[in-house]
Amino acid sequence: MPAPVRKVVRLRALLVTGSALLVLTGCVPGEPSAADWRSTARQTLEDSVSEVESVALVLDLESGDRLPGRAARVAAVESEESLAKAEETLSTQQPPSDLRREDRTVADLLGRATDLVREARIAITAGHESSYDGLRERLLALSDDLDAERQELG
């Protein structure tokens, strides 16, 4: 292979390798400070409390036929989507080493909230009114757990 062609091949290899390194290092989550992580976790938990309580209210209103048309389904879907976004926001942050236990606790609570709101949305969509009271009680109990963890992160 002539020298100019070898230089071009070598240059391309360097460019590809350099580009790959940039892409890979750009995908690594940064580790926030403990204060920043706590702040984000508290906000995520506060947002989650709001969504969980909204779905509990929707179940209460829907059981009394006080919501028009598809409003209950729309509200439940929107809460479910908001919870998923909140959970994703926190899960993309690398928790500081000394807060890994707290990260697991918060992640568990957010997972429970997402699952329970999904269960409520399914019940609302299917019109399973007999399950509304039980779901509402479980949502409100979970809301208390989410808020207690938010305060503990204080």
Short mmCIF file of C-alpha atoms in Angstrom, two decimals:
data_model
loop_
_atom_site.label_atom_id
_atom_site.label_comp_id
_atom_site.label_asym_id
_atom_site.label_seq_id
_atom_site.Cartn_x
_atom_site.Cartn_y
_atom_site.Cartn_z
CA MET A 1 0.00 0.00 0.00
CA PRO A 2 1.46 3.40 -0.94
CA ALA A 3 2.45 5.74 1.92
CA PRO A 4 -0.29 8.36 1.21
CA VAL A 5 -2.99 5.66 1.35
CA ARG A 6 -1.58 4.29 4.63
CA LYS A 7 -1.72 7.80 6.10
CA VAL A 8 -5.36 8.18 5.08
CA VAL A 9 -6.24 4.76 6.52
CA ARG A 10 -4.40 5.57 9.77
CA LEU A 11 -6.09 8.99 9.97
CA ARG A 12 -9.52 7.40 9.48
CA ALA A 13 -8.80 4.85 12.19
CA LEU A 14 -7.78 7.61 14.58
CA LEU A 15 -10.91 9.62 13.78
CA VAL A 16 -13.19 6.61 14.27
CA THR A 17 -11.50 5.71 17.55
CA GLY A 18 -11.64 9.31 18.77
CA SER A 19 -15.30 9.65 17.82
CA ALA A 20 -16.15 6.39 19.58
CA LEU A 21 -14.42 7.58 22.74
CA LEU A 22 -16.30 10.87 22.67
CA VAL A 23 -19.63 9.09 22.27
CA LEU A 24 -18.89 6.61 25.04
CA THR A 25 -17.67 9.19 27.52
CA GLY A 26 -20.64 11.42 26.72
CA CYS A 27 -23.02 8.64 27.81
CA VAL A 28 -21.55 8.16 31.27
CA PRO A 29 -23.74 9.73 33.95
CA GLY A 30 -22.03 12.32 36.08
CA GLU A 31 -21.97 11.93 39.81
CA PRO A 32 -23.71 14.89 41.43
CA SER A 33 -22.77 16.14 44.85
CA ALA A 34 -24.67 14.63 47.77
CA ALA A 35 -26.61 17.89 48.18
CA ASP A 36 -27.58 17.96 44.51
CA TRP A 37 -28.65 14.31 44.54
CA ARG A 38 -30.73 14.84 47.70
CA SER A 39 -32.36 17.90 46.16
CA THR A 40 -33.29 16.01 43.01
CA ALA A 41 -34.54 13.02 45.02
CA ARG A 42 -36.67 15.25 47.26
CA GLN A 43 -38.20 16.99 44.24
CA THR A 44 -38.84 13.66 42.51
CA LEU A 45 -40.56 12.30 45.62
CA GLU A 46 -42.63 15.48 45.98
CA ASP A 47 -43.73 15.22 42.34
CA SER A 48 -44.56 11.56 42.87
CA VAL A 49 -46.69 12.34 45.92
CA SER A 50 -48.66 14.78 43.80
CA GLU A 51 -49.25 12.24 41.03
CA VAL A 52 -50.19 9.43 43.41
CA GLU A 53 -52.64 11.66 45.27
CA SER A 54 -54.09 12.90 41.97
CA VAL A 55 -54.91 9.34 40.95
CA ALA A 56 -56.42 8.69 44.40
CA LEU A 57 -58.64 11.74 43.87
CA VAL A 58 -59.57 10.58 40.38
CA LEU A 59 -60.65 7.21 41.79
CA ASP A 60 -62.76 8.97 44.42
CA LEU A 61 -64.41 11.25 41.86
CA GLU A 62 -64.90 8.48 39.33
CA SER A 63 -66.57 6.21 41.90
CA GLY A 64 -69.18 8.92 42.41
CA ASP A 65 -69.61 9.55 38.66
CA ARG A 66 -68.36 13.11 39.14
CA LEU A 67 -65.99 13.16 36.18
CA PRO A 68 -67.21 13.72 32.63
CA GLY A 69 -66.50 11.28 29.80
CA ARG A 70 -62.93 10.06 29.60
CA ALA A 71 -61.50 12.57 32.07
CA ALA A 72 -60.57 9.90 34.63
CA ARG A 73 -58.68 7.84 32.05
CA VAL A 74 -56.87 10.88 30.69
CA ALA A 75 -55.87 12.05 34.18
CA ALA A 76 -54.64 8.57 35.14
CA VAL A 77 -52.58 8.24 31.95
CA GLU A 78 -51.04 11.68 32.45
CA SER A 79 -50.11 10.85 36.05
CA GLU A 80 -48.61 7.54 34.97
CA GLU A 81 -46.51 9.31 32.31
CA SER A 82 -45.38 12.02 34.75
CA LEU A 83 -44.32 9.39 37.27
CA ALA A 84 -42.30 7.57 34.63
CA LYS A 85 -40.52 10.81 33.68
CA ALA A 86 -39.78 11.66 37.31
CA GLU A 87 -38.42 8.16 37.92
CA GLU A 88 -36.24 8.40 34.81
CA THR A 89 -34.85 11.80 35.83
CA LEU A 90 -33.54 10.42 39.10
CA SER A 91 -32.44 7.05 37.76
CA THR A 92 -30.14 8.68 35.20
CA GLN A 93 -28.10 10.30 37.97
CA GLN A 94 -25.25 8.37 39.49
CA PRO A 95 -25.89 8.41 43.24
CA PRO A 96 -22.95 9.47 45.39
CA SER A 97 -21.27 6.46 47.01
CA ASP A 98 -22.45 7.36 50.50
CA LEU A 99 -26.11 7.64 49.36
CA ARG A 100 -26.55 4.28 47.64
CA ARG A 101 -28.88 2.97 50.37
CA GLU A 102 -31.07 6.06 50.03
CA ASP A 103 -31.01 5.67 46.24
CA ARG A 104 -32.27 2.07 46.53
CA THR A 105 -35.02 3.15 48.93
CA VAL A 106 -36.16 6.00 46.68
CA ALA A 107 -35.98 3.81 43.56
CA ASP A 108 -38.09 1.15 45.30
CA LEU A 109 -40.72 3.70 46.32
CA LEU A 110 -40.86 5.20 42.83
CA GLY A 111 -41.21 1.73 41.33
CA ARG A 112 -44.07 0.95 43.71
CA ALA A 113 -45.75 4.25 42.82
CA THR A 114 -45.44 3.60 39.09
CA ASP A 115 -46.83 0.08 39.47
CA LEU A 116 -49.75 1.15 41.64
CA VAL A 117 -50.71 4.09 39.43
CA ARG A 118 -50.57 1.72 36.44
CA GLU A 119 -52.84 -0.71 38.30
CA ALA A 120 -55.27 2.13 39.02
CA ARG A 121 -55.22 3.30 35.39
CA ILE A 122 -56.01 -0.24 34.25
CA ALA A 123 -58.91 -0.46 36.72
CA ILE A 124 -60.28 2.92 35.60
CA THR A 125 -60.03 2.01 31.92
CA ALA A 126 -61.71 -1.35 32.52
CA GLY A 127 -64.38 0.24 34.73
CA HIS A 128 -63.63 -2.02 37.73
CA GLU A 129 -65.33 0.25 40.24
CA SER A 130 -65.29 -2.43 42.92
CA SER A 131 -61.50 -2.04 43.19
CA TYR A 132 -61.48 1.78 43.45
CA ASP A 133 -61.74 2.04 47.24
CA GLY A 134 -58.92 -0.44 47.87
CA LEU A 135 -56.70 1.19 45.27
CA ARG A 136 -57.39 4.62 46.69
CA GLU A 137 -56.41 3.48 50.21
CA ARG A 138 -53.20 1.88 48.90
CA LEU A 139 -52.36 5.03 46.93
CA LEU A 140 -52.83 7.26 49.97
CA ALA A 141 -50.70 4.93 52.13
CA LEU A 142 -47.98 4.98 49.49
CA SER A 143 -48.24 8.76 49.32
CA ASP A 144 -47.46 8.83 53.05
CA ASP A 145 -44.42 6.58 52.48
CA LEU A 146 -43.16 8.78 49.63
CA ASP A 147 -43.58 11.92 51.72
CA ALA A 148 -41.90 10.35 54.75
CA GLU A 149 -38.85 9.48 52.63
CA ARG A 150 -38.82 13.00 51.16
CA GLN A 151 -38.75 14.44 54.68
CA GLU A 152 -36.05 11.98 55.75
CA LEU A 153 -33.83 13.21 52.93
CA GLY A 154 -34.40 16.71 54.34
#
